[in-house]
Structure formats: structure tokens, C-alpha cells
PDB file of C-alpha atoms in Angstrom:
ATOM      1  CA  MET A  81       0.056  -0.032   0.182  1.00  0.00           C
ATOM      2  CA  THR A  82       1.322   3.484  -0.477  1.00  0.00           C
ATOM      3  CA  ALA A  83       1.512   5.986   2.282  1.00  0.00           C
ATOM      4  CA  ILE A  84      -1.784   8.188   1.428  1.00  0.00           C
ATOM      5  CA  ARG A  85      -3.539   5.183   1.239  1.00  0.00           C
ATOM      6  CA  LEU A  86      -2.323   4.271   5.044  1.00  0.00           C
ATOM      7  CA  PHE A  87      -2.476   7.796   5.963  1.00  0.00           C
ATOM      8  CA  GLY A  88      -6.195   7.769   4.699  1.00  0.00           C
ATOM      9  CA  LEU A  89      -6.934   4.396   5.977  1.00  0.00           C
ATOM     10  CA  ALA A  90      -5.909   5.358   9.548  1.00  0.00           C
ATOM     11  CA  ALA A  91      -8.108   8.794   9.490  1.00  0.00           C
ATOM     12  CA  LEU A  92     -10.862   6.955   8.791  1.00  0.00           C
ATOM     13  CA  LEU A  93     -10.249   4.287  12.003  1.00  0.00           C
ATOM     14  CA  SER A  94      -9.460   7.459  14.054  1.00  0.00           C
ATOM     15  CA  LEU A  95     -12.793   8.970  13.003  1.00  0.00           C
ATOM     16  CA  SER A  96     -15.047   5.772  13.177  1.00  0.00           C
ATOM     17  CA  SER A  97     -13.524   5.395  17.175  1.00  0.00           C
ATOM     18  CA  MET A  98     -14.245   9.323  17.994  1.00  0.00           C
ATOM     19  CA  ALA A  99     -17.672   8.692  16.539  1.00  0.00           C
ATOM     20  CA  SER A 100     -18.396   5.753  19.044  1.00  0.00           C
ATOM     21  CA  ALA A 101     -17.085   7.264  21.727  1.00  0.00           C
ATOM     22  CA  THR A 102     -19.303  10.064  21.290  1.00  0.00           C
ATOM     23  CA  SER A 103     -22.118   8.796  20.891  1.00  0.00           C
ATOM     24  CA  PHE A 104     -21.177   6.566  24.614  1.00  0.00           C
ATOM     25  CA  VAL A 105     -20.546   9.427  26.103  1.00  0.00           C
ATOM     26  CA  GLY A 106     -24.352  10.912  24.580  1.00  0.00           C
ATOM     27  CA  THR A 107     -25.933   7.850  25.994  1.00  0.00           C
ATOM     28  CA  THR A 108     -24.388   7.447  29.442  1.00  0.00           C
ATOM     29  CA  ASP A 109     -25.065  11.488  30.017  1.00  0.00           C
ATOM     30  CA  MET A 110     -28.823  10.448  29.097  1.00  0.00           C
ATOM     31  CA  ILE A 111     -29.307   7.727  31.307  1.00  0.00           C
ATOM     32  CA  GLY A 112     -27.542   9.620  34.338  1.00  0.00           C
ATOM     33  CA  ARG A 113     -29.948  12.480  33.651  1.00  0.00           C
ATOM     34  CA  ALA A 114     -32.781   9.868  33.717  1.00  0.00           C
ATOM     35  CA  LEU A 115     -31.721   8.260  37.106  1.00  0.00           C
ATOM     36  CA  ILE A 116     -30.833  11.739  38.955  1.00  0.00           C
ATOM     37  CA  SER A 117     -34.317  13.328  38.060  1.00  0.00           C
ATOM     38  CA  THR A 118     -36.126   9.892  39.633  1.00  0.00           C
ATOM     39  CA  THR A 119     -33.684  10.163  42.422  1.00  0.00           C
ATOM     40  CA  ASP A 120     -34.838  13.460  42.790  1.00  0.00           C
ATOM     41  CA  GLY A 121     -38.703  12.932  42.660  1.00  0.00           C
ATOM     42  CA  ILE A 122     -38.674  10.104  44.601  1.00  0.00           C
ATOM     43  CA  SER A 123     -36.501  11.516  47.594  1.00  0.00           C
ATOM     44  CA  ASP A 124     -38.845  14.747  47.764  1.00  0.00           C
ATOM     45  CA  LEU A 125     -41.865  12.386  47.912  1.00  0.00           C
ATOM     46  CA  SER A 126     -40.043  10.325  50.438  1.00  0.00           C
ATOM     47  CA  SER A 127     -39.700  13.465  52.380  1.00  0.00           C
ATOM     48  CA  SER A 128     -43.532  14.725  51.992  1.00  0.00           C
ATOM     49  CA  LEU A 129     -44.372  10.667  53.038  1.00  0.00           C
ATOM     50  CA  LYS A 130     -42.266  10.620  56.130  1.00  0.00           C
ATOM     51  CA  ASP A 131     -45.363  10.826  58.523  1.00  0.00           C
ATOM     52  CA  ASP A 132     -48.107   8.891  56.707  1.00  0.00           C
ATOM     53  CA  LYS A 133     -49.959   6.144  58.537  1.00  0.00           C
ATOM     54  CA  ILE A 134     -50.360   4.077  55.092  1.00  0.00           C
ATOM     55  CA  VAL A 135     -46.862   4.233  53.751  1.00  0.00           C
ATOM     56  CA  LEU A 136     -45.252   3.267  57.190  1.00  0.00           C
ATOM     57  CA  ALA A 137     -47.612   0.581  58.003  1.00  0.00           C
ATOM     58  CA  ALA A 138     -46.318  -0.680  54.773  1.00  0.00           C
ATOM     59  CA  ARG A 139     -42.632  -1.026  55.615  1.00  0.00           C
ATOM     60  CA  ASP A 140     -42.895  -4.554  56.557  1.00  0.00           C
ATOM     61  CA  ASP A 141     -44.484  -5.727  52.884  1.00  0.00           C
ATOM     62  CA  ALA A 142     -41.992  -3.390  51.056  1.00  0.00           C
ATOM     63  CA  ALA A 143     -38.897  -5.200  52.791  1.00  0.00           C
ATOM     64  CA  SER A 144     -40.700  -8.516  51.658  1.00  0.00           C
ATOM     65  CA  PHE A 145     -41.468  -7.375  48.142  1.00  0.00           C
ATOM     66  CA  VAL A 146     -37.847  -6.021  47.884  1.00  0.00           C
ATOM     67  CA  ALA A 147     -36.127  -9.150  49.575  1.00  0.00           C
ATOM     68  CA  SER A 148     -38.064 -11.283  46.885  1.00  0.00           C
ATOM     69  CA  GLN A 149     -37.224  -9.150  43.723  1.00  0.00           C
ATOM     70  CA  GLY A 150     -40.746  -8.184  43.370  1.00  0.00           C
ATOM     71  CA  GLU A 151     -42.008 -12.140  44.194  1.00  0.00           C
ATOM     72  CA  ILE A 152     -44.045 -11.317  47.396  1.00  0.00           C
ATOM     73  CA  ARG A 153     -46.461  -8.031  47.510  1.00  0.00           C
ATOM     74  CA  GLY A 154     -48.257  -7.758  50.627  1.00  0.00           C
ATOM     75  CA  ALA A 155     -51.561  -5.917  50.514  1.00  0.00           C
ATOM     76  CA  ARG A 156     -50.059  -2.811  52.531  1.00  0.00           C
ATOM     77  CA  LEU A 157     -47.811  -2.393  50.098  1.00  0.00           C
ATOM     78  CA  HIS A 158     -50.382  -2.571  47.851  1.00  0.00           C
ATOM     79  CA  ALA A 159     -52.127   0.157  49.265  1.00  0.00           C
ATOM     80  CA  ALA A 160     -49.258   2.092  49.781  1.00  0.00           C
ATOM     81  CA  LEU A 161     -48.074   2.329  46.112  1.00  0.00           C
ATOM     82  CA  GLN A 162     -51.790   3.102  45.181  1.00  0.00           C
ATOM     83  CA  HIS A 163     -51.847   6.029  47.926  1.00  0.00           C
ATOM     84  CA  ILE A 164     -48.183   7.137  46.731  1.00  0.00           C
ATOM     85  CA  ARG A 165     -49.040   6.951  42.840  1.00  0.00           C
ATOM     86  CA  THR A 166     -52.472   9.174  43.622  1.00  0.00           C
ATOM     87  CA  GLN A 167     -50.270  11.714  45.953  1.00  0.00           C
ATOM     88  CA  ALA A 168     -47.599  12.354  43.119  1.00  0.00           C
ATOM     89  CA  PRO A 169     -49.445  11.237  39.569  1.00  0.00           C
ATOM     90  CA  GLN A 170     -46.192  12.705  37.674  1.00  0.00           C
ATOM     91  CA  LEU A 171     -43.551  10.480  39.486  1.00  0.00           C
ATOM     92  CA  ASN A 172     -42.194   7.869  37.406  1.00  0.00           C
ATOM     93  CA  ALA A 173     -40.683   5.337  39.452  1.00  0.00           C
ATOM     94  CA  SER A 174     -41.318   1.539  39.373  1.00  0.00           C
ATOM     95  CA  ASP A 175     -43.006  -0.242  42.334  1.00  0.00           C
ATOM     96  CA  LEU A 176     -39.519  -1.636  43.330  1.00  0.00           C
ATOM     97  CA  GLN A 177     -38.285   1.805  43.480  1.00  0.00           C
ATOM     98  CA  LEU A 178     -41.086   2.914  45.690  1.00  0.00           C
ATOM     99  CA  ALA A 179     -40.943   0.035  48.088  1.00  0.00           C
ATOM    100  CA  GLU A 180     -36.930   1.270  48.457  1.00  0.00           C
ATOM    101  CA  ALA A 181     -37.808   4.538  49.150  1.00  0.00           C
ATOM    102  CA  ILE A 182     -40.486   2.965  51.769  1.00  0.00           C
ATOM    103  CA  LEU A 183     -37.784   1.436  53.313  1.00  0.00           C
ATOM    104  CA  ALA A 184     -35.679   4.385  53.645  1.00  0.00           C
ATOM    105  CA  LEU A 185     -37.935   6.431  55.691  1.00  0.00           C
TER     106      LEU A 185
END
């Protein structure tokens, strides 16, 4: 191969690796922002629910739910999740995330 072709190949390889790195950074930034907004929403919610009797009564059910990876769902946890979702309909959190927030109270 000639020197010009080798230089051109090297330039193309370096450009393709930069494009991959840029898309990776963009993807991780997007995921990070989504996690931060969910965490902020859960922390705001947990501070407002510290004295809520329905939520506090569901702590044992929440512990079972988290420990079983969502297999065990008690009636008190079900009621608390419904209550939380009516109090904060804008919150986009999974049942597992909400159960962990209940445990953190």
C-alpha cells in the first residue's frame, strides 16, 4: 500500500472511534440524567410521606417485596403504592423503587 492510502485508512479509523466514543458519552449522559430525575422525585416524595400512616404501615411488606425481587407483594404495600401514586401522579418510578423509598423512611 502507498503512504497516502495508509494515512487515509488511519484517518478513517480514528474518526470512527471518535464517533463511537461520542455516542457512548451521549448515551451515558442521557441515562444519568434520567436516574437523577427519578432519584430527585423519590427523595422529594419520601420527605413528604415520612408521617403518612398508610406508607409507614407498609414497611414490612416493602421489605419482603424488595428481598424477594418483587415476588412477594403484601396488601399493605399494594395500598401504599396506590396511595403514593395518587399523591404524586407525575412520579415515574417502578414499584421496586417506591418500595425501596418506603424502606428508607
